[in-house]
């Protein structure tokens, strides 16, 4: 079994990335293979609404920008998907939105098997406010794709500003560790 995790922050080792790694560590303890993909900072663009994905019918996007189809392929091959995002003006980062729109539309246009039945969860970083919208944006994506959404003991977020601040957020750390344990259990039940 495999989980692919997208770091939607341009900070390669920022709070989102460090939080994702806390979840992945728990998954790995349960023998689940993991991969972290750097999405933030990549040149990825939004959906063109061209409808070509429903003509091509190959679970891919016609737009050839920075590896979006590689990201979609990684999702196709995974049993579980983690989307991590910093909170940017009370929402996901631009790169995360591009992934959601394009992967979501490709999936819908190809019958939905790309995402159906997979376990999904969000990981959110925030300095102070707006993170519940970020959390919702990611979970709304999972929730329209027949995915199984994994939860924790608190909403999956950390209060942190500068890279590494998450390491001082004890409740955040506990939330992500519990999330990893829950995701491992859920994956074993669902898949
Ligand atoms: C463009 C931008 C917008 C931001 N918007 C918010 C916001 O709406 N609310 C908030 O509390 N923090 C906001 N922040 C702070 C980040 O969410 C916070 O620093 C987070 O820990 C960054 O995660 P990272 O280290 O993974 O990049 C913003 C930061 C940037 C760069």
Coordinates of N, CA and C and ligand atoms in Angstrom, one line a residue:
X1 N 0.8 -1.2 0.0 CA 0.0 0.0 0.0 C 0.9 1.2 0.0
X2 N 0.4 2.3 -0.7 CA 1.2 3.5 -0.8 C 0.4 4.7 -0.6
X3 N 1.0 5.7 0.1 CA 0.4 7.0 0.3 C 1.3 8.0 -0.4
X4 N 0.7 8.9 -1.2 CA 1.5 10.0 -1.8 C 1.0 11.3 -1.1
X5 N 2.0 12.1 -0.7 CA 1.7 13.3 0.0 C 2.2 14.5 -0.8
X6 N 1.4 15.5 -1.0 CA 1.8 16.7 -1.7 C 2.1 17.9 -0.7
X7 N 3.3 18.4 -0.8 CA 3.6 19.6 0.0 C 3.2 20.8 -0.9
X8 N 2.1 21.5 -0.5 CA 1.7 22.6 -1.3 C 2.3 23.9 -0.9
X9 N 3.3 23.9 0.0 CA 4.0 25.1 0.3 C 5.3 25.3 -0.5
X10 N 5.6 26.5 -0.9 CA 6.9 26.6 -1.6 C 8.1 26.5 -0.7
X11 N 7.8 26.5 0.6 CA 8.9 26.2 1.6 C 9.1 24.7 1.6
X12 N 10.2 24.2 1.1 CA 10.4 22.8 1.0 C 10.5 22.1 2.4
X13 N 11.0 22.8 3.4 CA 11.1 22.2 4.7 C 10.4 23.1 5.7
X14 N 9.3 23.7 5.3 CA 8.5 24.6 6.2 C 7.6 23.8 7.1
X15 N 6.6 24.4 7.6 CA 5.7 23.8 8.6 C 4.8 22.7 8.0
X16 N 4.3 23.0 6.8 CA 3.5 22.0 6.1 C 4.3 20.7 5.8
X17 N 5.5 20.9 5.3 CA 6.3 19.7 5.0 C 6.6 19.0 6.3
X18 N 7.0 19.7 7.4 CA 7.3 19.0 8.6 C 6.1 18.3 9.2
X19 N 4.9 18.9 9.0 CA 3.7 18.3 9.5 C 3.4 17.0 8.8
X20 N 3.5 17.1 7.4 CA 3.3 15.9 6.6 C 4.2 14.8 7.0
X21 N 5.4 15.1 7.3 CA 6.4 14.1 7.7 C 6.0 13.4 9.0
X22 N 5.3 14.1 9.9 CA 4.9 13.5 11.1 C 3.8 12.4 10.8
X23 N 2.9 12.7 9.9 CA 1.9 11.8 9.5 C 2.5 10.6 8.8
X24 N 3.5 10.9 7.9 CA 4.1 9.8 7.1 C 4.9 8.8 8.0
X25 N 5.5 9.4 9.1 CA 6.3 8.6 10.0 C 5.4 7.5 10.7
X26 N 4.2 7.9 11.0 CA 3.2 6.9 11.6 C 2.8 5.9 10.6
X27 N 2.6 6.3 9.3 CA 2.2 5.3 8.3 C 3.3 4.3 8.0
X28 N 4.6 4.8 8.0 CA 5.7 3.9 7.8 C 5.9 2.9 8.9
X29 N 5.6 3.3 10.1 CA 5.6 2.4 11.3 C 4.7 1.2 11.0
X30 N 3.6 1.4 10.3 CA 2.6 0.4 10.0 C 2.9 -0.3 8.6
X31 N 4.1 -0.1 8.1 CA 4.5 -0.8 6.9 C 3.9 -0.2 5.6
X32 N 3.4 1.0 5.7 CA 2.8 1.6 4.5 C 3.9 2.5 3.8
X33 N 4.1 2.3 2.5 CA 5.0 3.0 1.7 C 4.6 4.4 1.5
X34 N 5.5 5.4 1.6 CA 5.1 6.8 1.5 C 6.0 7.5 0.5
X35 N 5.5 8.6 -0.1 CA 6.3 9.5 -0.9 C 5.8 10.9 -0.7
X36 N 6.8 11.8 -0.6 CA 6.4 13.2 -0.5 C 6.8 13.9 -1.8
X37 N 5.8 14.7 -2.4 CA 6.0 15.3 -3.6 C 6.0 16.8 -3.4
X38 N 7.0 17.5 -3.9 CA 7.1 19.0 -3.7 C 6.2 19.6 -4.8
X39 N 5.1 20.2 -4.4 CA 4.2 20.8 -5.3 C 4.3 22.4 -5.3
X40 N 4.4 22.9 -4.1 CA 4.5 24.4 -3.9 C 5.8 24.9 -4.7
X41 N 5.6 26.0 -5.4 CA 6.7 26.6 -6.1 C 6.9 26.0 -7.5
X42 N 6.1 25.0 -7.9 CA 6.2 24.5 -9.2 C 5.4 25.3 -10.2
X43 N 5.7 25.3 -11.5 CA 5.0 26.1 -12.4 C 3.8 25.3 -12.9
X44 N 2.7 25.3 -12.1 CA 1.5 24.6 -12.5 C 0.4 25.6 -12.6
X45 N -0.4 25.4 -13.6 CA -1.5 26.3 -13.9 C -2.9 25.7 -13.7
X46 N -3.9 26.6 -13.8 CA -5.2 26.2 -13.5 C -5.8 25.4 -14.7
X47 N -7.1 24.9 -14.5 CA -7.8 24.2 -15.5 C -8.2 25.2 -16.6
X48 N -8.0 24.7 -17.9 CA -8.4 25.6 -19.0 C -9.9 25.4 -19.4
X49 N -10.5 24.5 -18.8 CA -11.9 24.1 -19.1 C -12.1 23.8 -20.6
X50 N -11.1 23.2 -21.2 CA -11.1 22.9 -22.6 C -11.9 21.6 -22.9
X51 N -12.1 20.8 -21.9 CA -12.8 19.5 -22.0 C -12.0 18.4 -22.8
X52 N -10.8 18.6 -23.0 CA -10.0 17.6 -23.8 C -9.8 16.3 -23.0
X53 N -9.9 16.4 -21.6 CA -9.7 15.2 -20.8 C -10.8 14.2 -21.1
X54 N -12.0 14.8 -21.4 CA -13.1 13.8 -21.7 C -13.1 13.3 -23.1
X55 N -12.3 13.9 -24.0 CA -12.1 13.4 -25.3 C -10.9 12.3 -25.3
X56 N -9.9 12.7 -24.6 CA -8.7 11.8 -24.6 C -9.0 10.5 -23.8
X57 N -9.7 10.6 -22.7 CA -10.1 9.4 -21.9 C -8.9 8.6 -21.5
X58 N -7.9 9.2 -21.0 CA -6.7 8.5 -20.5 C -6.2 8.9 -19.2
X59 N -7.1 9.6 -18.4 CA -6.8 10.0 -17.0 C -5.7 11.0 -17.0
X60 N -5.5 11.8 -18.1 CA -4.5 12.8 -18.1 C -5.0 14.1 -18.6
X61 N -4.2 15.2 -18.3 CA -4.6 16.5 -18.7 C -3.8 16.9 -20.0
X62 N -4.4 17.6 -20.9 CA -3.8 18.0 -22.2 C -2.7 19.0 -22.0
X63 N -2.8 19.8 -20.9 CA -1.9 20.9 -20.7 C -0.6 20.4 -20.2
X64 N 0.5 20.8 -20.9 CA 1.8 20.2 -20.6 C 2.6 21.2 -19.8
X65 N 2.2 21.4 -18.5 CA 3.1 22.3 -17.7 C 3.9 21.4 -16.7
X66 N 4.5 22.1 -15.8 CA 5.5 21.4 -14.9 C 5.0 20.2 -14.2
X67 N 5.0 19.1 -14.9 CA 4.8 17.7 -14.3 C 3.4 17.5 -13.7
X68 N 2.4 18.3 -14.0 CA 1.0 18.0 -13.5 C 0.6 16.6 -13.8
X69 N 0.8 16.1 -15.0 CA 0.4 14.7 -15.3 C 1.2 13.7 -14.5
X70 N 2.4 14.0 -14.1 CA 3.2 13.1 -13.3 C 2.5 13.0 -11.9
X71 N 2.0 14.2 -11.4 CA 1.4 14.2 -10.1 C 0.1 13.4 -10.2
X72 N -0.7 13.6 -11.3 CA -1.9 12.8 -11.4 C -1.6 11.3 -11.5
X73 N -0.6 11.0 -12.1 CA -0.2 9.6 -12.2 C 0.2 9.0 -10.8
X74 N 0.8 9.8 -10.0 CA 1.2 9.4 -8.7 C -0.1 9.2 -7.8
X75 N -1.1 10.0 -8.0 CA -2.4 9.8 -7.4 C -3.1 8.6 -7.8
X76 N -3.0 8.3 -9.1 CA -3.6 7.1 -9.7 C -3.0 5.9 -9.1
X77 N -1.7 5.9 -8.9 CA -1.0 4.7 -8.4 C -1.1 4.5 -6.8
X78 N -1.6 5.5 -6.1 CA -1.6 5.5 -4.7 C -2.9 5.0 -4.1
X79 N -2.8 4.5 -2.9 CA -4.1 4.0 -2.2 C -4.6 5.2 -1.3
X80 N -3.6 6.0 -0.9 CA -4.0 7.2 0.0 C -3.3 8.4 -0.5
X81 N -4.0 9.6 -0.3 CA -3.5 10.8 -0.8 C -3.6 11.9 0.4
X82 N -2.4 12.5 0.6 CA -2.4 13.6 1.6 C -2.1 14.9 0.8
X83 N -3.0 15.9 1.0 CA -2.7 17.2 0.4 C -2.4 18.2 1.6
X84 N -1.2 18.7 1.6 CA -0.8 19.6 2.6 C -0.7 21.0 2.0
X85 N -1.2 22.0 2.8 CA -1.2 23.4 2.3 C -1.0 24.4 3.4
X86 N -0.2 25.4 3.1 CA -0.2 26.5 4.1 C -1.5 27.3 3.9
X87 N -1.9 28.0 4.9 CA -3.1 28.9 4.7 C -2.6 30.2 4.1
X88 N -3.1 30.5 2.9 CA -2.8 31.7 2.2 C -4.1 32.5 2.0
X89 N -4.1 33.6 2.7 CA -5.3 34.5 2.7 C -6.6 33.6 2.8
X90 N -6.5 32.8 3.8 CA -7.7 32.0 4.2 C -8.1 30.9 3.2
X91 N -7.1 30.4 2.5 CA -7.4 29.3 1.5 C -6.1 28.5 1.2
X92 N -6.2 27.6 0.3 CA -5.1 26.8 -0.1 C -4.1 27.6 -0.9
X93 N -2.9 27.1 -1.1 CA -1.9 27.8 -2.0 C -2.4 27.6 -3.4
X94 N -1.9 28.5 -4.3 CA -2.3 28.4 -5.7 C -2.0 27.1 -6.4
X95 N -0.8 26.5 -6.0 CA -0.4 25.2 -6.6 C -1.4 24.1 -6.2
X96 N -1.8 24.2 -4.9 CA -2.8 23.1 -4.4 C -4.1 23.3 -5.2
X97 N -4.5 24.5 -5.4 CA -5.8 24.7 -6.1 C -5.7 24.2 -7.6
X98 N -4.5 24.4 -8.2 CA -4.3 23.9 -9.5 C -4.4 22.4 -9.5
X99 N -3.8 21.7 -8.5 CA -3.9 20.2 -8.5 C -5.3 19.8 -8.3
X100 N -6.0 20.4 -7.4 CA -7.4 20.1 -7.1 C -8.2 20.2 -8.4
X101 N -8.2 21.3 -9.0 CA -9.0 21.6 -10.2 C -8.7 20.6 -11.3
X102 N -7.4 20.4 -11.6 CA -7.1 19.7 -12.8 C -7.2 18.2 -12.5
X103 N -6.7 17.7 -11.4 CA -6.9 16.3 -11.1 C -8.4 15.9 -10.9
X104 N -9.1 16.8 -10.2 CA -10.5 16.6 -10.0 C -11.3 16.5 -11.3
X105 N -11.0 17.4 -12.3 CA -11.7 17.4 -13.5 C -11.3 16.2 -14.4
X106 N -10.0 15.9 -14.4 CA -9.6 14.7 -15.2 C -10.3 13.5 -14.6
X107 N -10.4 13.4 -13.3 CA -11.0 12.2 -12.7 C -12.5 12.1 -13.1
X108 N -13.2 13.3 -12.9 CA -14.6 13.3 -13.3 C -14.9 13.0 -14.7
X109 N -14.0 13.5 -15.6 CA -14.2 13.3 -17.0 C -13.9 11.9 -17.5
X110 N -13.2 11.1 -16.6 CA -12.8 9.7 -17.0 C -13.5 8.7 -16.1
X111 N -14.7 9.1 -15.6 CA -15.5 8.1 -14.8 C -15.3 8.0 -13.3
X112 N -14.2 8.7 -12.8 CA -14.0 8.8 -11.4 C -13.1 7.8 -10.7
X113 N -12.7 6.8 -11.5 CA -11.9 5.7 -10.9 C -10.6 6.1 -10.3
X114 N -10.1 7.3 -10.8 CA -8.8 7.8 -10.4 C -8.8 8.0 -8.9
X115 N -9.9 8.5 -8.3 CA -10.0 8.8 -6.9 C -10.9 8.0 -6.1
X116 N -11.8 7.3 -6.7 CA -12.9 6.6 -6.0 C -12.3 5.6 -5.0
X117 N -12.8 5.6 -3.8 CA -12.4 4.6 -2.8 C -11.1 4.8 -2.1
X118 N -10.4 5.8 -2.5 CA -9.1 6.1 -1.9 C -9.2 6.8 -0.6
X119 N -8.2 6.7 0.3 CA -8.3 7.4 1.5 C -7.6 8.8 1.4
X120 N -8.2 9.8 1.8 CA -7.6 11.2 1.6 C -7.6 11.9 2.9
X121 N -6.6 12.8 3.1 CA -6.6 13.6 4.3 C -5.8 14.9 4.0
X122 N -6.1 15.9 4.8 CA -5.5 17.2 4.6 C -4.5 17.5 5.8
X123 N -3.5 18.3 5.5 CA -2.6 18.8 6.5 C -2.4 20.3 6.2
X124 N -2.7 21.1 7.3 CA -2.8 22.5 7.1 C -1.9 23.3 8.1
X125 N -1.2 24.3 7.6 CA -0.4 25.2 8.4 C -1.0 26.6 8.4
X126 N -0.9 27.2 9.5 CA -1.5 28.6 9.6 C -0.8 29.3 10.7
X127 N -0.6 30.6 10.5 CA -0.1 31.4 11.5 C -1.1 31.7 12.6
X128 N -2.4 32.1 12.1 CA -3.3 32.5 13.1 C -4.8 32.2 12.8
X129 N -5.2 32.6 11.5 CA -6.7 32.4 11.2 C -6.9 32.1 9.8
X130 N -8.0 31.5 9.5 CA -8.4 31.2 8.1 C -8.2 29.7 7.7
X131 N -7.6 28.9 8.7 CA -7.2 27.6 8.3 C -8.4 26.6 8.1
X132 N -9.5 26.9 8.7 CA -10.6 26.0 8.6 C -11.1 26.0 7.1
X133 N -10.9 27.2 6.5 CA -11.3 27.2 5.0 C -10.3 26.4 4.2
X134 N -9.1 26.4 4.6 CA -8.1 25.7 3.8 C -8.4 24.2 4.0
X135 N -8.6 23.8 5.2 CA -9.0 22.4 5.6 C -10.2 22.0 4.8
X136 N -11.2 22.9 4.7 CA -12.5 22.5 4.0 C -12.2 22.4 2.5
X137 N -11.4 23.3 2.0 CA -11.2 23.3 0.5 C -10.7 21.9 0.1
X138 N -9.7 21.4 0.9 CA -9.1 20.1 0.5 C -10.2 19.0 0.7
X139 N -10.9 19.1 1.9 CA -11.8 18.0 2.1 C -13.1 18.0 1.2
X140 N -13.4 19.2 0.7 CA -14.5 19.3 -0.3 C -14.1 18.6 -1.5
X141 N -12.8 18.7 -1.9 CA -12.3 18.0 -3.1 C -12.5 16.5 -2.9
X142 N -12.0 16.0 -1.7 CA -12.1 14.5 -1.5 C -13.6 14.1 -1.4
X143 N -14.4 15.0 -0.9 CA -15.8 14.7 -0.7 C -16.7 14.6 -1.9
X144 N -16.1 15.1 -3.0 CA -16.9 15.0 -4.3 C -16.4 13.9 -5.2
X145 N -15.4 13.1 -4.6 CA -14.7 12.1 -5.5 C -14.9 10.7 -5.0
X146 N -15.9 10.5 -4.1 CA -16.2 9.2 -3.5 C -15.0 8.7 -2.7
X147 N -14.2 9.6 -2.2 CA -13.1 9.2 -1.3 C -13.5 9.0 0.1
X148 N -12.7 8.3 0.9 CA -12.9 8.2 2.3 C -12.0 9.1 3.0
X149 N -12.6 10.1 3.8 CA -11.8 11.1 4.4 C -11.4 10.7 5.8
X150 N -10.1 10.8 6.1 CA -9.6 10.4 7.4 C -9.5 11.7 8.3
X151 N -9.8 11.5 9.6 CA -9.8 12.6 10.5 C -8.9 12.3 11.7
X152 N -8.7 13.3 12.6 CA -7.9 13.1 13.7 C -8.7 13.6 15.0
X153 N -7.9 13.8 16.0 CA -8.6 14.3 17.3 C -8.9 15.7 17.3
X154 N -8.3 16.5 16.3 CA -8.6 17.9 16.2 C -8.5 18.1 14.7
X155 N -9.0 19.2 14.1 CA -8.8 19.5 12.7 C -7.3 19.5 12.4
X156 N -7.0 18.9 11.2 CA -5.6 18.6 10.9 C -4.8 19.9 10.6
X157 N -4.4 20.6 11.6 CA -3.7 21.9 11.4 C -2.7 22.2 12.5
X158 N -1.7 23.0 12.2 CA -0.8 23.5 13.2 C -0.8 25.0 13.2
X159 N -0.6 25.6 14.4 CA -0.5 27.0 14.5 C 1.0 27.3 14.4
X160 N 1.5 27.9 13.3 CA 2.9 28.1 13.2 C 3.2 29.1 12.1
X161 N 4.2 29.9 12.3 CA 4.5 31.0 11.3 C 5.9 30.7 10.6
X162 N 6.9 30.7 11.3 CA 8.2 30.6 10.7 C 8.6 29.1 10.5
X163 N 9.3 28.7 9.5 CA 9.6 27.3 9.3 C 10.1 26.6 10.6
X164 N 9.5 25.5 11.0 CA 9.9 24.8 12.2 C 9.1 25.2 13.5
X165 N 8.3 26.2 13.4 CA 7.4 26.6 14.5 C 6.5 25.4 14.9
X166 N 6.2 24.6 13.9 CA 5.3 23.4 14.2 C 5.9 22.5 15.3
X167 N 7.2 22.5 15.5 CA 7.8 21.6 16.5 C 7.5 22.1 17.9
X168 N 7.0 23.4 18.0 CA 6.6 23.9 19.3 C 5.1 23.8 19.6
X169 N 4.4 23.3 18.6 CA 2.9 23.2 18.7 C 2.6 21.7 19.2
X170 N 2.6 21.5 20.5 CA 2.4 20.1 20.9 C 1.1 19.5 20.5
X171 N 0.0 20.3 20.6 CA -1.3 19.8 20.2 C -1.3 19.5 18.7
X172 N -0.7 20.3 17.9 CA -0.6 20.1 16.4 C 0.2 18.8 16.2
X173 N 1.3 18.6 16.9 CA 2.1 17.4 16.7 C 1.2 16.1 17.0
X174 N 0.5 16.2 18.1 CA -0.3 15.1 18.6 C -1.4 14.8 17.5
X175 N -2.0 15.9 17.0 CA -3.0 15.8 16.0 C -2.5 15.0 14.8
X176 N -1.3 15.4 14.3 CA -0.7 14.8 13.1 C -0.3 13.3 13.4
X177 N 0.2 13.0 14.6 CA 0.5 11.6 14.9 C -0.7 10.8 14.9
X178 N -1.8 11.3 15.5 CA -3.0 10.5 15.6 C -3.6 10.4 14.2
X179 N -3.4 11.4 13.4 CA -3.9 11.3 12.0 C -3.2 10.2 11.2
X180 N -1.9 10.1 11.4 CA -1.1 9.1 10.8 C -1.6 7.7 11.2
X181 N -1.8 7.5 12.5 CA -2.2 6.2 13.0 C -3.6 5.9 12.5
X182 N -4.5 6.9 12.5 CA -5.9 6.6 11.9 C -5.9 6.3 10.4
X183 N -5.0 7.0 9.7 CA -4.9 6.8 8.3 C -4.4 5.4 8.0
X184 N -3.5 4.9 8.8 CA -3.0 3.5 8.6 C -4.1 2.5 8.8
X185 N -4.8 2.7 9.9 CA -6.0 1.8 10.2 C -7.0 1.8 9.1
X186 N -7.3 3.0 8.7 CA -8.4 3.2 7.7 C -8.0 2.5 6.3
X187 N -6.7 2.7 6.0 CA -6.2 2.2 4.7 C -6.3 0.6 4.8
X188 N -6.0 0.1 5.9 CA -6.0 -1.4 6.0 C -7.4 -1.9 5.9
X189 N -8.4 -1.1 6.5 CA -9.8 -1.5 6.4 C -10.4 -1.4 5.0
X190 N -10.1 -0.2 4.4 CA -10.7 0.2 3.2 C -10.1 -0.5 1.9
X191 N -8.8 -0.7 2.0 CA -8.1 -1.1 0.8 C -7.8 -2.6 0.9
Ligands
LIG1 C1 1.0 34.7 0.9 C2 0.7 34.3 2.3 C3 -0.5 34.4 2.9 C4 -0.8 34.0 4.2 N1 -2.1 34.1 4.7 C5 -2.3 33.7 6.0 C6 -3.7 33.7 6.5 O1 -4.6 34.0 5.8 N2 -3.8 33.4 7.8 C7 -2.8 33.1 8.6 O2 -3.0 32.8 9.8 N3 -1.5 33.0 8.1 C8 -1.3 33.3 6.8 N4 0.0 33.1 6.3 C9 1.1 32.5 7.2 C10 1.3 31.0 6.8 O3 0.1 30.3 6.7 C11 2.2 30.3 7.9 O4 3.4 31.0 8.0 C12 2.4 28.8 7.6 O5 3.1 28.3 8.7 C13 3.3 28.6 6.4 O6 3.5 27.3 6.2 P1 4.9 26.7 5.5 O7 6.0 27.0 6.5 O8 4.6 25.3 5.2 O9 5.0 27.6 4.2 C14 0.3 33.5 5.0 C15 1.6 33.5 4.5 C16 1.8 33.8 3.2 C17 3.2 33.7 2.6

